[in-house]
mmCIF file of C-alpha atoms in Angstrom:
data_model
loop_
_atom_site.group_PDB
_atom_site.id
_atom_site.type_symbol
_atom_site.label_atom_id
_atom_site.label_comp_id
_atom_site.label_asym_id
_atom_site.label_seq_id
_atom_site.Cartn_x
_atom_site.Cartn_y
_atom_site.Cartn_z
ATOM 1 C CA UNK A 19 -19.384 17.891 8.981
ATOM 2 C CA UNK A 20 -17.942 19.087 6.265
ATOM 3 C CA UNK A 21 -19.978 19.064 2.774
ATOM 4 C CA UNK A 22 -17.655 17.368 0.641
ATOM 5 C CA UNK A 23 -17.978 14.176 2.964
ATOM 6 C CA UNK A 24 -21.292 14.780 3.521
ATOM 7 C CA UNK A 25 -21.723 13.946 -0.428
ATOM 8 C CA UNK A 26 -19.034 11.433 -0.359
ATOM 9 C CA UNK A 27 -20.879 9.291 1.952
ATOM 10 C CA UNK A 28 -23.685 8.936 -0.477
ATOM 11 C CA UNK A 29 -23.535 5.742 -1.794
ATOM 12 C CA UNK A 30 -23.907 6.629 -5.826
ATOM 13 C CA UNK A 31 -21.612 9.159 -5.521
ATOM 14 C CA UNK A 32 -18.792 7.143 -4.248
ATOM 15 C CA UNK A 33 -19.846 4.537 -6.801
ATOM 16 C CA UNK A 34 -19.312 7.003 -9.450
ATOM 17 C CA UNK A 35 -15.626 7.928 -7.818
ATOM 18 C CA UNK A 36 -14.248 4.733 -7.852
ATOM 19 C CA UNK A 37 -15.667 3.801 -11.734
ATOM 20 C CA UNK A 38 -13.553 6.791 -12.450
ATOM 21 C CA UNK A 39 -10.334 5.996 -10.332
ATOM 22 C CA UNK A 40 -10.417 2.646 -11.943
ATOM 23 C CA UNK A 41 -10.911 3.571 -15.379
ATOM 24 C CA UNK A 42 -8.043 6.553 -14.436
ATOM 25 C CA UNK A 43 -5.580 3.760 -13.517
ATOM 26 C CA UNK A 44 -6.560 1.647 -16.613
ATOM 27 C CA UNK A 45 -5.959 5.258 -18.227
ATOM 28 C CA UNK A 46 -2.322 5.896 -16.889
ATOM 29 C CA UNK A 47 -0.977 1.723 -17.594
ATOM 30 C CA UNK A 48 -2.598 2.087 -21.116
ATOM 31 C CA UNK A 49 -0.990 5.469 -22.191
ATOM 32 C CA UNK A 50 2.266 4.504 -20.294
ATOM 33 C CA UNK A 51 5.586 2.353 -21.083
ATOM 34 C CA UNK A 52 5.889 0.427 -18.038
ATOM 35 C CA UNK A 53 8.539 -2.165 -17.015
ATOM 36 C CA UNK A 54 9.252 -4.437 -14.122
ATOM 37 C CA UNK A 55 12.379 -4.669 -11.760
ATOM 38 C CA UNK A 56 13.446 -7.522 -9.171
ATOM 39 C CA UNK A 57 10.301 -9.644 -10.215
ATOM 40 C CA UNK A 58 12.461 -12.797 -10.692
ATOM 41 C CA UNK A 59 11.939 -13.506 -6.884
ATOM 42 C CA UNK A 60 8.484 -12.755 -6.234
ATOM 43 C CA UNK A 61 7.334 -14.696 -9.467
ATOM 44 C CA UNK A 62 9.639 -17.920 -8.254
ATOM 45 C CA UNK A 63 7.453 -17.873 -5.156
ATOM 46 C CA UNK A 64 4.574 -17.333 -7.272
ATOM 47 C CA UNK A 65 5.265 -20.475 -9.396
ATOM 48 C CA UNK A 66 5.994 -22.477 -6.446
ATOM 49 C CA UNK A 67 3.128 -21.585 -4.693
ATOM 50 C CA UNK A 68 4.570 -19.671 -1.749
ATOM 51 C CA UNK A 69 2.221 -17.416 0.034
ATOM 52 C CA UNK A 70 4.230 -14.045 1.173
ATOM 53 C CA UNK A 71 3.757 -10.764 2.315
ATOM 54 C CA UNK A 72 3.990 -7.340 -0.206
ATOM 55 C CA UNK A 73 4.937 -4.064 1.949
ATOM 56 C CA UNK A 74 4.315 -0.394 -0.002
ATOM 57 C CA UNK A 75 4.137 2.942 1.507
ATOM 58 C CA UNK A 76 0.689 4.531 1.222
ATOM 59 C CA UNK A 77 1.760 6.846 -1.160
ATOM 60 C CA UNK A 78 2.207 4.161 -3.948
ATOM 61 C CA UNK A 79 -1.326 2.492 -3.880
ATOM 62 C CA UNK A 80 -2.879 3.623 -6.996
ATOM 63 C CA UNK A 81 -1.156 0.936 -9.673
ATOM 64 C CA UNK A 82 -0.356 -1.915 -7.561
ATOM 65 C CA UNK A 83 -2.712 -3.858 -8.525
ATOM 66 C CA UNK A 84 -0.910 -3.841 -12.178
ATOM 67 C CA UNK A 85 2.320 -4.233 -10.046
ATOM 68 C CA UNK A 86 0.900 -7.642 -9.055
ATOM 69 C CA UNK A 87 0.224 -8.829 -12.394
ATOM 70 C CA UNK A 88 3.375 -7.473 -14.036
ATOM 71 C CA UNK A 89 4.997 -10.895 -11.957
ATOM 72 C CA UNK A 90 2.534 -12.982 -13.631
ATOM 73 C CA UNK A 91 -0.078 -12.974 -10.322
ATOM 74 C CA UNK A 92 -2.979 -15.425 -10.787
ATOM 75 C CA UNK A 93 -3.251 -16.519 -7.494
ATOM 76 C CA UNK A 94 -5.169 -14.858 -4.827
ATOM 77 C CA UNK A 95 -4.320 -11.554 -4.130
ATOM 78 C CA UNK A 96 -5.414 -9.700 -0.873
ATOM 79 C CA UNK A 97 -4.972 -6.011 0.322
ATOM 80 C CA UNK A 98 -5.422 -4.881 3.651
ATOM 81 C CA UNK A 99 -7.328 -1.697 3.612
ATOM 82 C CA UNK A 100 -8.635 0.510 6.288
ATOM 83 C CA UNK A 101 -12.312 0.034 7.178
ATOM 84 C CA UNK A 102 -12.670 3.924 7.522
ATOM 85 C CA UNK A 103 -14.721 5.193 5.051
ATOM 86 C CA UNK A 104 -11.781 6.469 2.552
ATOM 87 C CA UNK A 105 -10.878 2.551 2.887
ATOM 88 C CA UNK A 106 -14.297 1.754 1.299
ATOM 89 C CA UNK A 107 -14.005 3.829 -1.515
ATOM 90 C CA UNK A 108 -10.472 2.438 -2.558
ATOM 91 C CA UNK A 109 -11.820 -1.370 -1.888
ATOM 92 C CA UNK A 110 -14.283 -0.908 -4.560
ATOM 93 C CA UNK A 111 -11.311 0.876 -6.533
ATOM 94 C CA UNK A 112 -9.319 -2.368 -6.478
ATOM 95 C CA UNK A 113 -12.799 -4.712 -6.763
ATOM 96 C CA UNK A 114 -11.980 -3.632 -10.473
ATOM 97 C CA UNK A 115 -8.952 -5.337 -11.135
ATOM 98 C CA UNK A 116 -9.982 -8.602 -9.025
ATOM 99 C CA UNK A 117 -8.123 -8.516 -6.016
ATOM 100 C CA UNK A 118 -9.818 -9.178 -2.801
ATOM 101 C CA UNK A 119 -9.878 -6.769 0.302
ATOM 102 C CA UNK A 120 -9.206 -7.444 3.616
ATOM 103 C CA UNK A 121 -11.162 -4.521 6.246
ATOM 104 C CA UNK A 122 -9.159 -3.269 9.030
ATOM 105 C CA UNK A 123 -5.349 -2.803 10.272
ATOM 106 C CA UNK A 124 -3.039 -5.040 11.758
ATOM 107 C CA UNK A 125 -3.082 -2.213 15.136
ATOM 108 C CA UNK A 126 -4.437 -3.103 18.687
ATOM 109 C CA UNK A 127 -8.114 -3.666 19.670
ATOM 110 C CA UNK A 128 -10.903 -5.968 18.022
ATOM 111 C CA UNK A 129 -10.678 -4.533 14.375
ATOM 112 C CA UNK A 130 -7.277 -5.423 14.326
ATOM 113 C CA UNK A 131 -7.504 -9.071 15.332
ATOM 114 C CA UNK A 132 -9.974 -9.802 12.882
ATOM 115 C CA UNK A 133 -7.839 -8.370 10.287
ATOM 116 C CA UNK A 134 -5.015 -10.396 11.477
ATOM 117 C CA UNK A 135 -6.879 -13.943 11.313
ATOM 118 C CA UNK A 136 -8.046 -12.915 8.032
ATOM 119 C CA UNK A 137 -4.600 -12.293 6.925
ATOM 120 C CA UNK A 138 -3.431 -15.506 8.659
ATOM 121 C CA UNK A 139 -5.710 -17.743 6.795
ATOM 122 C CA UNK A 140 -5.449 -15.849 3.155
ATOM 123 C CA UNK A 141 -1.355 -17.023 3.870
ATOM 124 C CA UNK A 142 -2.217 -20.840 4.945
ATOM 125 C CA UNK A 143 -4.390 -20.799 1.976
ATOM 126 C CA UNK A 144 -1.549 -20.063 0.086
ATOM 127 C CA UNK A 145 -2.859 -16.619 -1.144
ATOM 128 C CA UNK A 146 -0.416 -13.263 -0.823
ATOM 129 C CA UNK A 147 -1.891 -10.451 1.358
ATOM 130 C CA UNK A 148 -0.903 -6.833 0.344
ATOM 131 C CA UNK A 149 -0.135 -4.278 3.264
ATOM 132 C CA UNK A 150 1.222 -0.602 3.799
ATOM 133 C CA UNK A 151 2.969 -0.759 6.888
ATOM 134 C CA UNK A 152 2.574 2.983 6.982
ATOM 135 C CA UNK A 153 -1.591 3.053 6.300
ATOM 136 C CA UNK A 154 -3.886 3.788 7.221
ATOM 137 C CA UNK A 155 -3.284 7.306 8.659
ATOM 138 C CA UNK A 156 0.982 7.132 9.135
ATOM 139 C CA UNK A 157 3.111 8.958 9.897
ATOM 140 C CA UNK A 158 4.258 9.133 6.463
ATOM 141 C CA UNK A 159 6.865 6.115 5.108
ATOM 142 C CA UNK A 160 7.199 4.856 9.394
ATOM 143 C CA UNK A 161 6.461 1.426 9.236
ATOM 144 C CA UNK A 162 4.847 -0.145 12.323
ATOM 145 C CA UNK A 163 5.109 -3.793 13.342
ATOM 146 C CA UNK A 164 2.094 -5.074 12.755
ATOM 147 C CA UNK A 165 3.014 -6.432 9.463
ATOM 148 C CA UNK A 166 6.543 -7.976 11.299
ATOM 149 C CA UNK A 167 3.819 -9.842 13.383
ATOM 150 C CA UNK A 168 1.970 -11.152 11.061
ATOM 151 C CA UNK A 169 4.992 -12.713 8.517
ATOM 152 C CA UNK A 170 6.152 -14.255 11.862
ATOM 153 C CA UNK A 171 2.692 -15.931 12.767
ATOM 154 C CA UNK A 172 1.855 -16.717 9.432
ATOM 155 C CA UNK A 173 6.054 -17.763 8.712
ATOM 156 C CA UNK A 174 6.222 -15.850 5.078
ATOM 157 C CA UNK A 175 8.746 -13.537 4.062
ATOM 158 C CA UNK A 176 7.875 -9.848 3.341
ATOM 159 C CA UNK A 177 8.392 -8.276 -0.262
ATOM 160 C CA UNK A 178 9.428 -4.820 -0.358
ATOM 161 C CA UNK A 179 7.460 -3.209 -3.605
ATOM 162 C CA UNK A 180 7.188 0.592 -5.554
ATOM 163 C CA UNK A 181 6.346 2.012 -8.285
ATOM 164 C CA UNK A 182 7.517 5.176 -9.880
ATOM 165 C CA UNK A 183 6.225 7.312 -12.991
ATOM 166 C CA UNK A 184 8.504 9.949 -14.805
ATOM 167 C CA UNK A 185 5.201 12.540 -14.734
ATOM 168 C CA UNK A 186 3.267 12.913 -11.571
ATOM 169 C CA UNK A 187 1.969 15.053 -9.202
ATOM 170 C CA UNK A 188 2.194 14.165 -5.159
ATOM 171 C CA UNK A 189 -0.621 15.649 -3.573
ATOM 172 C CA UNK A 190 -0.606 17.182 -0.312
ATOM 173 C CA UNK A 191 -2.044 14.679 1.536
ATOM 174 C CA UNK A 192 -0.483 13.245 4.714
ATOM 175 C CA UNK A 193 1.207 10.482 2.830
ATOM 176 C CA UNK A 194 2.075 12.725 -0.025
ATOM 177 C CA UNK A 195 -0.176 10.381 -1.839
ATOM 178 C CA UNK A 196 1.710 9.556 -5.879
ATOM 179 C CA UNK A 197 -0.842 10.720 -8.616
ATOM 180 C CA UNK A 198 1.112 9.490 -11.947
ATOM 181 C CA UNK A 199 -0.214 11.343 -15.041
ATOM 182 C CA UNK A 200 -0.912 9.749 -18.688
ATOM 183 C CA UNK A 201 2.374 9.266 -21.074
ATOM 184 C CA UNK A 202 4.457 8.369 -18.551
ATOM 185 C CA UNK A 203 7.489 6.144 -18.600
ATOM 186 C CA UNK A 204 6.533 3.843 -15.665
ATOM 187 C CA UNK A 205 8.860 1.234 -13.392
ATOM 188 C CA UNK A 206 6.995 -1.717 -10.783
ATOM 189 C CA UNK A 207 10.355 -2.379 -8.757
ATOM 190 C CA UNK A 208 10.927 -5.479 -6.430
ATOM 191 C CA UNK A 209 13.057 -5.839 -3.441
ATOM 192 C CA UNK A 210 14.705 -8.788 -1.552
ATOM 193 C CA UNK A 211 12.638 -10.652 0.213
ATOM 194 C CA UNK A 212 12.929 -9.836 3.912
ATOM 195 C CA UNK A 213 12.834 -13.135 6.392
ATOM 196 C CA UNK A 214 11.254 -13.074 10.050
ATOM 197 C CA UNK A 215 11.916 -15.676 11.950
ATOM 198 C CA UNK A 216 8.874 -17.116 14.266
ATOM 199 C CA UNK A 217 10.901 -16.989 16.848
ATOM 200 C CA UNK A 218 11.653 -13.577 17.138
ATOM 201 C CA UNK A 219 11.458 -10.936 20.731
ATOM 202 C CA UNK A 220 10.568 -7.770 21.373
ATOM 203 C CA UNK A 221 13.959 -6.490 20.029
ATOM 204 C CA UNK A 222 14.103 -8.861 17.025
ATOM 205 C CA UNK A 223 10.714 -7.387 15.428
ATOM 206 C CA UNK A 224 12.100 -4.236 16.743
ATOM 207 C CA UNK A 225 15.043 -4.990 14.214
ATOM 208 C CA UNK A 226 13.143 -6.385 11.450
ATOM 209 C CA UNK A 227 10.560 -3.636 11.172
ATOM 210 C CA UNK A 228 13.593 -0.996 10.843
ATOM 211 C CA UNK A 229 15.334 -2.915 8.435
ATOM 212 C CA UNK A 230 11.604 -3.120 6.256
ATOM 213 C CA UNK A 231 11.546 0.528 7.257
ATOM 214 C CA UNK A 232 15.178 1.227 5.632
ATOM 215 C CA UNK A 233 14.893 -1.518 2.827
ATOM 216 C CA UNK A 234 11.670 0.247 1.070
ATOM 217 C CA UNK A 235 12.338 3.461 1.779
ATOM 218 C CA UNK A 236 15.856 3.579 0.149
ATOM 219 C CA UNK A 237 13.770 1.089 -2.964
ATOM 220 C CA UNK A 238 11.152 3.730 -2.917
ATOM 221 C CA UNK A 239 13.402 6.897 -3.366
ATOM 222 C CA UNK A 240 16.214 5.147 -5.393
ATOM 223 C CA UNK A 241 13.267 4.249 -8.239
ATOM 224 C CA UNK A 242 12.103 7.970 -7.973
ATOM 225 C CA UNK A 243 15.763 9.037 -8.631
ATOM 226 C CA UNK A 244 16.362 6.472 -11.126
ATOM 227 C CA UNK A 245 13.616 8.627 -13.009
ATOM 228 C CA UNK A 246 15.038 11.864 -12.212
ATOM 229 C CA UNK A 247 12.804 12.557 -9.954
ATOM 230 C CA UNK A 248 13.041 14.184 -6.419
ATOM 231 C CA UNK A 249 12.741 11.976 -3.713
ATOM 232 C CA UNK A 250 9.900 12.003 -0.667
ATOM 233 C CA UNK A 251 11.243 11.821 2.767
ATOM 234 C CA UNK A 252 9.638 10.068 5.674
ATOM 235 C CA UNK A 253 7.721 12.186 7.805
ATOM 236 C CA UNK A 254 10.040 13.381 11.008
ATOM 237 C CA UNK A 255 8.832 14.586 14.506
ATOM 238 C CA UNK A 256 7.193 17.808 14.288
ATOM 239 C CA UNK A 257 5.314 16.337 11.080
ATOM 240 C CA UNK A 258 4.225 13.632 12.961
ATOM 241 C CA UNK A 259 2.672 15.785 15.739
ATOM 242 C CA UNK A 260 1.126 17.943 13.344
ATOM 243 C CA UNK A 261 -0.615 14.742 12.083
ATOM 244 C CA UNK A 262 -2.260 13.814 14.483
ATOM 245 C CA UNK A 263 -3.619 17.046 15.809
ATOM 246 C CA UNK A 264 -4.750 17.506 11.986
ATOM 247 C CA UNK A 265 -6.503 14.140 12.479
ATOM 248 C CA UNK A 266 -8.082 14.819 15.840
ATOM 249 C CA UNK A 267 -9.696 17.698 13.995
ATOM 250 C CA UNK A 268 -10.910 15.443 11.151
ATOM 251 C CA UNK A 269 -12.807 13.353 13.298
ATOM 252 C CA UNK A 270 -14.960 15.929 15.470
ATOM 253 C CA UNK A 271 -15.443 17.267 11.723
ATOM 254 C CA UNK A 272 -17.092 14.316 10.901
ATOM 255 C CA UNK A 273 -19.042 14.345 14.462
#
């Protein structure tokens, strides 16, 4: 194993990292002028008391939880993060900031059908559940249809969401994870709300998960453009394959 997980899995240590990833958010929304697009829908449902589903890339996890109150969010708020031990560390991140944290994915197997009732009953509660369609390992900005599934069964529409900071650095991480830096002029930007019927095949979630696909990918790069910024692409084939052979080494590493 490599020693920089080695000391990350020491339970003080990651205590210490997330106090200062917290405190670094509070850091970057303090020192920052920060405004909020397309949140007439989102807060309608909000005041009704509409549960619904928020879809971000990966890549643009850091503020949301300011995203969520820039809309005027005091209802339950849940994000689906990985149970992997990165997962932990941004949990306790969010814990922060008061929303609540659902373990797991929305993928095949026994993790991800306890994730999925969880997220089921956080919507018939009327609460909002937070997912990245692309977490929690990609490829990069590819949605899969889990979270299609889960606004059918749960019959809630999906809210595309970004954010976007005029100073940043993107890491080179497999998500080319969005680090925005202090003194920035900031934008939380809200898109339609995308529908899925319950009824919906194979080929209808097919449909709907491209269109989320398309929908916050083009919100995504048009509010990094909108800064002057250059855009991020979605991760094609060969950096897809490269991926996962980068993640198959990651996890005899940690053997």
């Amino acid at each position: 194993m490599q020693w920089h997980k080695r000391i990350i899995r020491g339970d003080t240590t990651r205590s210490t990292l997330c106090w200062l990833a917290a405190n670094y958010v509070r850091l970057i929304h303090t020192t920052g002028r920060w405004q909020t697009k397309g949140g007439d829908h989102p807060a309608h449902y909000l005041t009704e008391g509409k549960p619904f589903i928020v879809a971000f890339w990966h890549q643009r996890l850091l503020m949301m939880p300011y995203t969520w109150r820039s809309v005027g969010g005091d209802r339950p708020f849940n994000m689906l993060i990985s149970a992997h031990r990165d997962g932990d560390i941004i949990s306790r991140t969010i814990a922060y900031f008061g929303p609540k944290t659902i373990a797991g994915s929305t993928g095949k197997g026994k993790g991800g059908a306890a994730a999925l009732r969880q997220i089921l009953k956080a919507l018939k509660a009327g609460e909002v559940v937070g997912m990245t369609p692309d977490g929690p390992r990609g490829p990069r900005m590819r949605a899969s249809d889990g979270i299609i599934q889960a606004a059918r069964m749960g019959n809630v529409p999906i809210f595309p969401l970004t954010y976007s900071a005029s100073n940043r650095k993107v890491l080179g991480s497999w998500d080319r994870f969005v680090l925005p830096l202090p003194f920035s002029r900031g934008v939380f930007h809200w898109g339609d709300p995308i529908h899925v019927d319950r009824k919906l095949d194979e080929a209808g979630i097919e449909a709907k998960r491209l269109e989320l696909e398309t929908a916050l990918t083009k919100l995504t790069q048009d509010t990094d453009a909108a800064l002057g910024l250059k855009t991020i692409p979605p991760a094609g084939p060969n950096e897809k394959a490269k991926q996962k052979r980068s993640e198959m080494a990651a996890e005899e590493a940690d053997k």
